[in-house]
Amino acid sequence: MPEQVPPTEKLPPPGRSYWGDAWSRLARNRLALISLWVLVGITLFCVVGPWLRGYGFNDQDYARVFADPSGAFPFGTDDLGRDQMVRIMVGGRVSLGIGLTATAVTLIIGVLYGAVAGYAGGRLGALMMRLVDVLYAMPFTIFVIMLLTFFGRNMWLLFVAIGAVEWLTMARMVYGQVRSLKERDFVLAARMLGQPWYRIVWRHLLPNVLGVIVVYATLTVPSVILLESFLSFLGLGVQAPRPSWGSLIKFGADQMTTSPHLLIIPALFFSVTLFCLNFLGDGLRDALDPQSRRD
Amino acid sequence: MPDPRLRIEDLRVTFPARAGRAPVEALKGVSVEAYPGEVLGIVGESGSGKSTLARSVLHLQAIDGGRIWLDDTEWSTLVPAALRRQRHAVQMVFQDPHASLNPRLTIRETLAEALRCRPQRPRGKAARQEIEGWLDRVGLPKDAAQRYPHEFSGGQRQRIAIARALIPQPQVVVADEPVSALDVSIQAQILNLLESLRQELDLTFVFITHDLELVGYWADRVAVMRRGEVVEQGDAEAVLQRPQHAYTQELLASAADKRVRY
C-alpha cells in the first residue's frame, strides 16, 4: 500500500453550538416566547410591586372592607380592608419562591441520585431505585400532614416536604437516561481513556441529559406551585396573615357570591402562570429534546 | 518470530442469564496473538464475539476466564492503580463515528481528554499545539478544534476518533469495524490513513471486521471467529486463498457471491 498523505478535508463555515441552536428553535416558537415574557412580567410584578404599592400586605382598614375594584384599589380589598393587589403580589412571591426553591431541591437531589444510581448500575443502582419505589408508595398528603402536625407549620418544612416528594420522579427519569447513555460509545471511549467516574458523570453523562432535565424542571415548577396551593387550600400551607396564591383562592372561594373579584383575580394570576410554565416547558422540550433531533 | 505484543489466551466471557433467557457464552476460550507492527484481522459474522473480544482487551468488559498479555505484562489482571498508569498503551477506534464522540464537547475538549491519558501530559500551549498537530495529521484543518461533532461528516468524525485513539501514544490499537459505517468511497481513505499512521508510529493493529475484502486488503494475519470461538487463523493470504475450515470456505463463498451480483 503506498504511503499517502491524507488530503486535508474542507469544512463548512462554523455552525452554532448546541445551546445556540436550541435557542433559535425556541425563539421560533411564538407561544413559548410569549409565555416566557409573561412569566418575566408576572415575576417582576410580584417582586418589585410591593415596594411601589403604598400598602403592606397586612395593613387593615375597616372603613373599606370588601371594596370592589376601583382606581385606588384596582383589585379591590378583602374582609379586613387589606389591599388585594399587594396581597396578590406577596402571595406570588411565596408561590413562585416555593416553586423555584422546591424545584431546585428536586433538581439537586434527584439529578445526583439518579445519575449516580444509573452510572453505578447493577445491584447498587437497583437497590437505590427500589428505595425510590418505596418512598413513592407513601401517601403524600398524610406524610405532609404528619410532618406539619409534629413539627408545627413552617414555610421551610413545606419546601422540604414538597421537595422530598418531587425529587423521586426526577431521580427516576435521570436514572433511565443515564443507564441508556452509559452504554454509548463516547462513554466507553472516556472509560478507555481512564477518566474517573465523577468526570464521566459530570462531563459526558449530565450534559447529555441536561435538555431533558431542563424540560422536566420547567414542568416541575407548576406542579410544585399547585401542591403548595393545595396545601394552603387545606389550611396546611403558608401561615396567615401571610398570603399565598393558594390561600387567596381559598378565601376568594368562600366569598364567591358577594365579592367574585376576590376569587377571579388571584385565580387568573395562578392559571396564567401555570399555563405559561407549561407552554414554556413544551417549547423547551421541542428545542432541547435529543430525540427530536438526530445530531 | 519475535514475541507477540498482544497475546490472548483462552479468553472466556459469559453474559449472565436474564429473565427467561439462558446465559450467553460470548467467548468460549479464544486464543490469538498480534505481533509487533502487524495488522491482525479478526473476521466473523455479527454475534461471533468480535466486539466482546475488543471490549475485553480495552478493560471495558469483565472477563470470566483466560488471560491477556501485553508484552510481559499480564494485562487482564492489572489492579486499578497500575491500569490507570498503563491504560494509554491500548486504545480503540469505534465502529459508529456518530456515537463515539460526545455531542456536547468541542473537538478540542474531546482530544484534550485523550491527552490527559498520556503518562507525561503536555499542558497549556504545548497541549494546544499537540492537538492541532494531530488534526493536521489526520487530515483536518486547525479550526476543526473549536467545532462540535455534528458539524462533521462520518468520515471526518472517524478521523477525529482516530486522532483520539492515537494521541495517548498506544502500542496496540483495536479498530472495531472502523470503516463499515462509512461510504465505500471514504472507506479506502480511512484505511490508508490508518496504514500510514501504522507505518509511521510502528503500531500494532487488531482490525475487527465482517468484510473479507477489507481483511485481504489490510491484514497481515487473520483469525476467523464463529460463535465465540476461533475456527481458523494464519497468514491472511493463506487463509483467504486456501481456507481449511468449512466455515471460512462458506464465508468466502458468500462474499464471492455478493461480488458477482453487483
Coordinates of C-alpha atoms in Angstrom, one line a residue:
Chain A
M1 CA 0.0 0.0 0.0
P2 CA 1.5 3.3 -1.0
E3 CA 2.2 5.7 1.9
Q4 CA -0.2 8.6 1.4
V5 CA -0.6 11.9 3.0
P6 CA -4.4 12.2 3.7
P7 CA -6.0 15.1 1.8
T8 CA -7.0 17.9 4.0
E9 CA -10.7 18.0 4.4
K10 CA -12.7 21.1 3.7
L11 CA -15.2 22.2 6.4
P12 CA -18.4 24.2 6.0
P13 CA -18.4 27.5 7.9
P14 CA -18.7 27.1 11.7
G15 CA -22.2 26.1 12.8
R16 CA -23.9 27.0 16.0
S17 CA -23.3 25.3 19.3
Y18 CA -26.0 23.1 20.8
W19 CA -27.4 25.9 23.0
G20 CA -27.3 28.5 20.3
D21 CA -29.2 26.1 18.1
A22 CA -31.7 25.3 20.8
W23 CA -32.3 29.0 21.5
S24 CA -33.0 29.8 17.9
R25 CA -35.5 26.9 17.8
L26 CA -37.2 28.3 21.0
A27 CA -37.3 31.8 19.5
R28 CA -39.2 30.5 16.6
N29 CA -41.9 29.0 18.9
R30 CA -44.2 32.0 19.5
L31 CA -46.3 30.6 22.2
A32 CA -43.3 29.6 24.3
L33 CA -41.7 33.0 23.8
I34 CA -44.8 34.9 24.8
S35 CA -45.1 32.7 27.8
L36 CA -41.5 33.5 28.7
W37 CA -42.2 37.2 28.6
V38 CA -45.5 36.9 30.5
L39 CA -43.7 35.0 33.2
V40 CA -40.9 37.6 33.4
G41 CA -43.7 40.2 33.7
I42 CA -45.5 38.4 36.5
T43 CA -42.3 37.8 38.4
L44 CA -41.3 41.5 38.2
F45 CA -44.9 42.5 39.2
C46 CA -44.7 40.3 42.3
V47 CA -41.1 41.0 43.2
V48 CA -41.0 44.8 42.7
G49 CA -44.6 45.6 43.1
P50 CA -45.0 45.6 46.9
W51 CA -42.3 48.3 47.2
L52 CA -44.1 50.6 44.8
R53 CA -47.5 50.0 46.2
G54 CA -48.2 52.2 49.2
Y55 CA -49.8 49.4 51.3
G56 CA -48.4 46.5 53.3
F57 CA -50.0 43.1 52.8
N58 CA -51.4 43.3 56.4
D59 CA -52.5 46.9 56.5
Q60 CA -56.1 46.7 57.7
D61 CA -58.7 49.4 57.3
Y62 CA -62.2 48.6 58.5
A63 CA -63.6 51.6 56.6
R64 CA -63.1 49.9 53.2
V65 CA -63.8 46.2 53.7
F66 CA -64.9 44.2 50.6
A67 CA -64.4 47.2 48.3
D68 CA -64.9 46.4 44.6
P69 CA -62.1 47.1 42.2
S70 CA -61.6 50.8 41.7
G71 CA -58.9 53.3 40.8
A72 CA -57.3 53.3 44.3
F73 CA -57.7 49.6 44.7
P74 CA -57.5 48.0 41.2
F75 CA -58.1 44.5 42.6
G76 CA -60.4 45.6 45.5
T77 CA -60.0 44.8 49.2
D78 CA -60.7 41.8 51.4
D79 CA -62.7 41.3 54.6
L80 CA -60.2 43.3 56.7
G81 CA -59.9 46.1 54.2
R82 CA -56.4 45.0 53.0
D83 CA -55.3 45.9 49.5
Q84 CA -55.9 42.8 47.4
M85 CA -53.3 43.9 44.8
V86 CA -50.4 43.9 47.3
R87 CA -51.7 40.6 48.7
I88 CA -51.6 39.0 45.3
M89 CA -48.0 40.3 44.7
V90 CA -46.8 39.0 48.1
G91 CA -48.7 35.8 47.5
G92 CA -47.0 35.5 44.1
R93 CA -43.6 35.9 45.8
V94 CA -44.5 33.0 48.1
S95 CA -45.9 30.7 45.3
L96 CA -43.1 31.5 42.8
G97 CA -40.5 31.3 45.5
I98 CA -41.7 27.9 46.6
G99 CA -41.9 26.8 43.0
L100 CA -38.3 27.7 42.4
T101 CA -36.8 26.6 45.7
A102 CA -38.6 23.2 45.8
T103 CA -37.7 22.7 42.2
A104 CA -34.1 23.5 43.0
V105 CA -34.2 20.9 45.8
T106 CA -35.7 18.4 43.5
L107 CA -33.1 19.1 40.9
I108 CA -30.1 18.7 43.2
I109 CA -31.3 15.6 45.0
G110 CA -33.0 14.0 42.0
V111 CA -30.3 14.6 39.4
L112 CA -27.4 13.5 41.6
Y113 CA -29.2 10.5 43.0
G114 CA -30.5 9.3 39.6
A115 CA -27.1 9.9 37.9
V116 CA -25.1 8.0 40.5
A117 CA -27.6 5.1 40.6
G118 CA -27.7 5.0 36.8
Y119 CA -23.9 5.0 36.4
A120 CA -23.3 2.5 39.2
G121 CA -25.9 0.3 37.7
G122 CA -26.1 -3.4 38.7
R123 CA -27.2 -4.3 42.2
L124 CA -26.3 -0.9 43.8
G125 CA -28.3 1.0 41.2
A126 CA -31.3 -1.4 41.5
L127 CA -31.2 -1.1 45.3
M128 CA -31.2 2.7 45.1
M129 CA -34.1 2.8 42.8
R130 CA -36.1 0.3 44.9
L131 CA -35.7 2.8 47.7
V132 CA -37.3 5.4 45.4
D133 CA -40.2 3.0 44.8
V134 CA -40.8 2.6 48.5
L135 CA -40.9 6.4 49.0
Y136 CA -43.2 6.7 46.0
A137 CA -45.6 4.4 47.7
M138 CA -46.0 6.7 50.7
P139 CA -49.2 8.7 50.6
F140 CA -48.1 12.3 50.1
T141 CA -50.9 14.1 51.9
I142 CA -50.7 12.0 55.0
F143 CA -46.9 12.4 55.0
V144 CA -47.2 16.2 54.9
I145 CA -50.0 16.4 57.4
M146 CA -47.9 14.3 59.8
L147 CA -44.8 16.4 59.2
L148 CA -46.7 19.7 59.8
T149 CA -48.5 18.4 62.9
F150 CA -45.4 17.1 64.5
F151 CA -43.1 20.0 63.7
G152 CA -45.5 22.8 63.5
R153 CA -46.3 24.9 60.5
N154 CA -43.3 26.3 58.9
M155 CA -42.5 27.5 55.4
W156 CA -39.2 25.7 55.2
L157 CA -40.8 22.5 56.2
L158 CA -43.2 23.0 53.4
F159 CA -40.3 23.3 51.0
V160 CA -38.7 20.1 52.3
A161 CA -42.0 18.2 52.2
I162 CA -42.7 19.2 48.6
G163 CA -39.1 18.7 47.5
A164 CA -39.0 15.3 49.2
V165 CA -41.9 14.1 47.1
E166 CA -41.0 15.7 43.8
W167 CA -37.3 14.5 43.5
L168 CA -38.4 10.9 43.1
T169 CA -39.7 11.4 39.6
M170 CA -36.7 13.4 38.7
A171 CA -34.4 10.7 40.0
R172 CA -36.2 8.0 38.0
M173 CA -36.0 9.9 34.8
V174 CA -32.3 10.8 35.1
Y175 CA -31.6 7.1 36.1
G176 CA -33.3 5.8 33.0
Q177 CA -31.5 8.3 30.7
V178 CA -28.1 7.7 32.3
R179 CA -28.4 4.0 32.1
S180 CA -29.0 4.1 28.3
L181 CA -26.4 6.8 27.8
K182 CA -23.6 5.0 29.6
E183 CA -23.6 2.2 27.0
R184 CA -22.9 4.7 24.3
D185 CA -19.6 4.6 22.5
F186 CA -18.4 8.0 23.6
V187 CA -18.8 7.0 27.3
L188 CA -16.9 3.8 26.6
A189 CA -14.2 5.9 24.9
A190 CA -14.0 8.1 28.0
R191 CA -13.5 5.0 30.1
M192 CA -10.9 3.7 27.7
L193 CA -9.0 7.0 28.3
G194 CA -9.1 6.3 32.0
Q195 CA -11.4 9.1 33.0
P196 CA -12.5 8.8 36.6
W197 CA -16.2 8.1 37.2
Y198 CA -17.1 11.5 38.5
R199 CA -15.6 13.2 35.4
I200 CA -17.6 10.8 33.2
V201 CA -20.8 11.6 35.0
W202 CA -20.1 15.3 35.0
R203 CA -18.7 15.8 31.5
H204 CA -20.3 13.1 29.5
L205 CA -23.5 11.9 31.1
L206 CA -25.1 15.0 32.7
P207 CA -24.6 17.4 29.7
N208 CA -26.4 14.9 27.5
V209 CA -29.4 14.6 29.8
L210 CA -29.4 18.4 30.5
G211 CA -32.1 19.0 27.9
V212 CA -34.4 16.5 29.4
I213 CA -33.6 17.9 32.9
V214 CA -34.4 21.5 31.9
V215 CA -37.7 20.4 30.4
Y216 CA -38.7 18.4 33.3
A217 CA -37.7 21.2 35.8
T218 CA -40.0 23.7 34.0
L219 CA -42.8 21.2 34.3
T220 CA -42.0 20.6 38.0
V221 CA -42.4 24.3 38.9
P222 CA -46.1 24.4 38.2
S223 CA -46.7 21.1 39.9
V224 CA -44.9 22.4 43.0
I225 CA -46.9 25.6 43.0
L226 CA -50.1 23.6 42.6
L227 CA -49.1 21.4 45.6
E228 CA -48.4 24.4 47.7
S229 CA -51.8 25.9 46.7
F230 CA -53.4 22.6 47.5
L231 CA -51.9 22.5 51.0
S232 CA -52.7 26.2 51.6
F233 CA -56.2 25.4 50.4
L234 CA -56.5 22.7 53.0
G235 CA -55.1 25.2 55.6
L236 CA -51.8 23.4 55.8
G237 CA -49.7 25.8 53.8
V238 CA -48.4 29.3 54.4
Q239 CA -49.3 30.8 57.8
A240 CA -51.9 33.6 57.9
P241 CA -51.7 36.6 57.7
R242 CA -49.0 35.9 55.0
P243 CA -50.8 35.2 51.8
S244 CA -50.1 32.7 49.0
W245 CA -52.0 32.3 45.8
G246 CA -53.5 29.1 47.1
S247 CA -54.8 30.7 50.3
L248 CA -56.1 33.7 48.5
I249 CA -58.0 31.5 46.1
K250 CA -59.4 29.5 49.1
F251 CA -60.5 32.8 50.8
G252 CA -62.0 34.0 47.5
A253 CA -63.9 30.9 47.0
D254 CA -65.7 31.5 50.3
Q255 CA -66.7 35.0 49.3
M256 CA -67.6 34.0 45.7
T257 CA -71.2 35.1 45.8
T258 CA -70.6 38.5 47.3
S259 CA -67.2 39.6 46.0
P260 CA -66.3 37.4 43.0
H261 CA -63.2 39.5 42.2
L262 CA -61.5 38.1 45.3
L263 CA -61.6 34.7 43.6
I264 CA -61.3 35.6 40.0
I265 CA -58.2 37.8 40.1
P266 CA -55.9 35.5 42.1
A267 CA -57.2 32.5 40.2
L268 CA -56.4 34.3 36.9
F269 CA -52.8 35.0 38.0
F270 CA -52.4 31.4 39.1
S271 CA -53.7 29.8 36.0
V272 CA -51.9 32.2 33.6
T273 CA -48.6 31.4 35.4
L274 CA -49.3 27.6 35.2
F275 CA -50.3 27.8 31.5
C276 CA -47.2 29.8 30.7
L277 CA -44.9 27.5 32.6
N278 CA -46.4 24.5 30.7
F279 CA -46.1 26.2 27.3
L280 CA -42.5 27.2 28.1
G281 CA -41.8 23.6 29.2
D282 CA -43.3 22.3 25.9
G283 CA -41.3 24.7 23.9
L284 CA -38.1 23.8 25.7
R285 CA -38.8 20.1 25.1
D286 CA -39.1 20.8 21.3
A287 CA -35.9 22.9 21.4
L288 CA -33.8 20.7 23.6
D289 CA -35.0 17.1 23.4
P290 CA -32.3 15.0 21.8
Q291 CA -34.9 12.5 20.5
S292 CA -36.5 15.0 18.2
R293 CA -33.1 15.7 16.6
R294 CA -30.7 13.3 15.1
D295 CA -27.5 15.2 15.9
Chain B
M1 CA 9.4 -14.8 15.0
P2 CA 9.5 -12.2 17.8
D3 CA 7.4 -12.4 20.9
P4 CA 3.8 -11.3 20.4
R5 CA 2.9 -7.8 21.5
L6 CA -0.6 -8.8 22.5
R7 CA -1.4 -12.3 23.5
I8 CA -4.9 -13.6 24.3
E9 CA -5.1 -17.0 25.9
D10 CA -8.2 -19.0 26.3
L11 CA -10.4 -15.9 26.9
R12 CA -13.9 -16.6 28.2
V13 CA -16.8 -14.2 28.6
T14 CA -20.2 -15.3 29.6
F15 CA -23.2 -12.9 29.9
P16 CA -25.3 -13.9 32.9
A17 CA -28.8 -15.2 32.4
R18 CA -31.6 -12.6 32.1
A19 CA -35.2 -13.1 32.9
G20 CA -36.3 -16.2 30.9
R21 CA -33.1 -16.4 28.9
A22 CA -30.1 -18.8 29.3
P23 CA -26.7 -17.3 29.9
V24 CA -24.8 -16.5 26.7
E25 CA -21.3 -17.6 26.2
A26 CA -19.9 -14.8 24.1
L27 CA -16.3 -16.0 24.1
K28 CA -15.6 -19.7 24.7
G29 CA -11.9 -19.9 25.0
V30 CA -10.4 -17.6 22.4
S31 CA -6.6 -17.6 21.8
V32 CA -5.0 -15.2 19.4
E33 CA -1.7 -13.2 19.1
A34 CA -0.7 -10.0 17.5
Y35 CA 3.0 -9.4 16.7
P36 CA 4.6 -6.0 16.9
G37 CA 3.9 -3.9 13.9
E38 CA 1.4 -6.2 12.3
V39 CA -2.3 -6.0 11.5
L40 CA -4.2 -8.9 12.9
G41 CA -7.6 -9.2 11.2
I42 CA -10.5 -10.7 13.1
V43 CA -13.3 -11.8 10.9
G44 CA -16.7 -13.1 11.7
E45 CA -20.4 -12.5 11.4
S46 CA -22.3 -10.3 13.8
G47 CA -22.7 -12.2 17.1
S48 CA -19.5 -14.1 16.7
G49 CA -18.0 -12.3 19.7
K50 CA -15.6 -10.0 17.8
S51 CA -16.8 -6.9 19.7
T52 CA -16.8 -8.6 23.0
L53 CA -13.2 -9.5 22.4
A54 CA -12.4 -5.9 21.6
R55 CA -14.0 -4.7 24.8
S56 CA -12.3 -7.2 26.9
V57 CA -8.9 -6.1 25.6
L58 CA -9.8 -2.5 26.5
H59 CA -10.9 -3.4 30.0
L60 CA -14.4 -2.3 29.1
Q61 CA -15.8 -5.8 29.6
A62 CA -15.1 -8.0 32.6
I63 CA -13.7 -11.4 31.7
D64 CA -14.6 -14.8 33.2
G65 CA -11.5 -16.8 32.3
G66 CA -8.2 -16.7 30.4
R67 CA -5.5 -14.2 30.2
I68 CA -4.5 -11.2 28.2
W69 CA -0.8 -10.3 27.9
L70 CA 0.7 -7.1 26.7
D71 CA 4.4 -7.8 26.1
D72 CA 5.5 -9.1 29.5
T73 CA 2.6 -7.6 31.5
E74 CA -0.4 -9.6 32.4
W75 CA -2.8 -7.0 31.1
S76 CA -6.1 -8.6 32.2
T77 CA -5.3 -8.7 35.9
L78 CA -3.8 -5.2 36.4
V79 CA -5.0 -3.6 39.6
P80 CA -6.8 -0.2 39.1
A81 CA -3.8 1.9 40.0
A82 CA -1.5 0.1 37.6
L83 CA -4.1 0.1 34.9
R84 CA -4.5 3.8 35.2
R85 CA -0.8 4.3 34.6
Q86 CA -0.7 1.9 31.6
R87 CA -4.2 2.4 30.1
H88 CA -2.8 4.6 27.2
A89 CA -1.0 1.5 25.8
V90 CA -4.1 0.0 24.3
Q91 CA -6.7 2.2 22.5
M92 CA -9.6 1.7 20.3
V93 CA -11.4 3.2 17.3
F94 CA -15.1 2.5 17.5
Q95 CA -17.4 1.5 14.7
D96 CA -20.0 4.2 14.6
P97 CA -18.4 7.7 14.4
H98 CA -21.8 9.3 15.2
A99 CA -21.9 7.6 18.6
S100 CA -18.3 7.7 19.6
L101 CA -17.9 11.5 20.0
N102 CA -19.7 13.3 22.8
P103 CA -22.1 15.7 21.1
R104 CA -21.7 18.4 23.8
L105 CA -17.9 18.7 23.7
T106 CA -15.9 20.5 21.1
I107 CA -13.3 18.5 19.3
R108 CA -10.6 20.3 21.3
E109 CA -12.2 19.1 24.6
T110 CA -12.5 15.6 23.3
L111 CA -8.9 15.4 22.2
A112 CA -7.7 17.1 25.4
E113 CA -9.2 14.3 27.3
A114 CA -7.1 11.9 25.3
L115 CA -4.1 13.9 26.0
R116 CA -4.7 13.6 29.8
C117 CA -4.3 9.8 29.3
R118 CA -0.6 10.2 28.4
P119 CA 1.9 9.4 31.1
Q120 CA 3.6 12.8 30.6
R121 CA 0.9 15.1 29.5
P122 CA 1.7 18.3 27.9
R123 CA -0.1 21.4 29.2
G124 CA -1.0 24.9 28.0
K125 CA 0.5 25.9 24.8
A126 CA 2.2 22.6 24.2
A127 CA -1.2 20.8 24.6
R128 CA -2.7 23.2 22.1
Q129 CA 0.0 22.6 19.5
E130 CA -0.2 18.9 20.0
I131 CA -4.0 18.8 19.3
E132 CA -3.6 21.0 16.2
G133 CA -0.7 18.8 15.1
W134 CA -2.9 15.7 15.4
L135 CA -5.8 17.3 13.5
D136 CA -3.4 18.1 10.7
R137 CA -2.0 14.5 10.8
V138 CA -5.5 13.0 10.3
G139 CA -6.2 15.5 7.5
L140 CA -8.4 18.1 9.2
P141 CA -7.9 21.8 9.3
K142 CA -6.8 23.5 12.6
D143 CA -10.1 25.3 13.0
A144 CA -11.8 21.9 13.5
A145 CA -10.8 22.2 17.1
Q146 CA -13.5 24.6 18.3
R147 CA -16.3 22.9 16.4
Y148 CA -18.8 20.3 17.7
P149 CA -19.1 16.8 16.3
H150 CA -22.4 17.4 14.5
E151 CA -20.6 19.7 12.1
F152 CA -18.6 16.9 10.6
S153 CA -19.3 14.1 8.1
G154 CA -19.0 10.5 9.1
G155 CA -15.5 10.2 7.6
Q156 CA -14.3 13.3 9.2
R157 CA -15.6 12.2 12.6
Q158 CA -13.8 8.9 12.1
R159 CA -10.6 10.9 11.6
I160 CA -11.2 12.6 14.9
A161 CA -11.8 9.3 16.6
I162 CA -8.5 8.0 15.1
A163 CA -6.7 11.1 16.5
R164 CA -8.3 10.4 19.9
A165 CA -7.1 6.8 19.9
L166 CA -3.6 7.7 18.9
I167 CA -3.0 10.8 21.0
P168 CA -2.3 8.7 24.2
Q169 CA 0.6 7.1 22.3
P170 CA -0.7 3.5 22.3
Q171 CA 1.2 0.4 21.3
V172 CA -1.9 -1.6 20.3
V173 CA -4.9 -0.1 18.6
V174 CA -8.1 -2.1 18.3
A175 CA -10.2 -1.0 15.4
D176 CA -13.7 -2.4 15.7
E177 CA -15.2 -2.1 12.2
P178 CA -13.6 1.3 11.7
V179 CA -14.9 1.8 8.2
S180 CA -18.1 -0.3 7.9
A181 CA -20.3 2.7 8.9
L182 CA -18.8 4.8 6.1
D183 CA -19.4 5.2 2.4
V184 CA -17.4 2.9 0.2
S185 CA -15.5 5.9 -1.3
I186 CA -14.4 7.0 2.2
Q187 CA -13.5 3.6 3.4
A188 CA -10.3 3.4 1.4
Q189 CA -9.2 6.9 2.6
I190 CA -9.7 5.9 6.2
L191 CA -7.8 2.6 5.8
N192 CA -5.0 4.4 4.0
L193 CA -4.8 6.9 6.9
L194 CA -4.6 4.1 9.4
E195 CA -2.0 2.3 7.4
S196 CA 0.2 5.4 7.0
L197 CA 0.0 6.0 10.7
R198 CA 0.8 2.4 11.4
Q199 CA 4.0 2.7 9.4
E200 CA 4.9 6.0 10.9
L201 CA 4.3 5.0 14.5
D202 CA 5.1 1.3 14.4
L203 CA 1.7 0.4 15.7
T204 CA 0.1 -3.0 16.2
F205 CA -3.5 -3.2 15.0
V206 CA -6.3 -5.5 15.8
F207 CA -8.6 -5.0 12.9
I208 CA -12.1 -6.3 13.5
T209 CA -14.4 -6.6 10.6
H210 CA -17.1 -8.7 8.9
D211 CA -15.8 -7.7 5.4
L212 CA -13.4 -10.3 4.0
E213 CA -12.3 -8.0 1.2
L214 CA -11.1 -5.4 3.7
V215 CA -9.2 -8.1 5.6
G216 CA -7.5 -9.1 2.4
Y217 CA -6.6 -5.5 1.7
W218 CA -5.1 -4.6 5.1
A219 CA -4.5 -7.5 7.5
D220 CA -1.2 -9.5 7.7
R221 CA -2.7 -12.4 9.6
V222 CA -6.3 -13.4 10.1
A223 CA -8.3 -15.2 12.8
V224 CA -11.8 -16.3 11.8
M225 CA -14.4 -16.3 14.6
R226 CA -17.6 -18.1 14.8
R227 CA -20.0 -18.3 17.8
G228 CA -17.3 -17.3 20.3
E229 CA -14.6 -19.5 19.0
V230 CA -11.6 -19.0 16.6
V231 CA -12.1 -21.6 13.9
E232 CA -9.1 -20.8 11.9
Q233 CA -6.1 -18.5 12.0
G234 CA -2.9 -17.9 10.0
D235 CA -1.4 -15.6 7.3
A236 CA -4.0 -13.6 5.6
E237 CA -3.1 -14.8 2.2
A238 CA -3.1 -18.4 3.2
V239 CA -6.5 -18.2 5.0
L240 CA -8.2 -16.3 2.2
Q241 CA -6.7 -18.3 -0.7
R242 CA -6.8 -21.8 0.8
P243 CA -9.3 -21.9 3.7
Q244 CA -9.1 -25.1 5.7
H245 CA -12.2 -24.8 7.8
A246 CA -15.7 -25.3 6.3
Y247 CA -16.9 -22.1 7.9
T248 CA -14.2 -19.9 6.3
Q249 CA -15.0 -21.5 2.9
E250 CA -18.6 -20.7 3.4
L251 CA -17.8 -17.0 4.3
L252 CA -15.6 -16.7 1.3
A253 CA -18.2 -18.3 -1.0
S254 CA -20.9 -15.9 0.2
A255 CA -18.6 -12.9 -0.2
A256 CA -17.8 -14.0 -3.8
D257 CA -21.5 -14.5 -4.4
K258 CA -22.2 -10.9 -3.4
R259 CA -19.5 -9.6 -5.7
V260 CA -21.0 -11.4 -8.7
R261 CA -24.3 -9.9 -8.0
Y262 CA -23.0 -6.4 -8.0

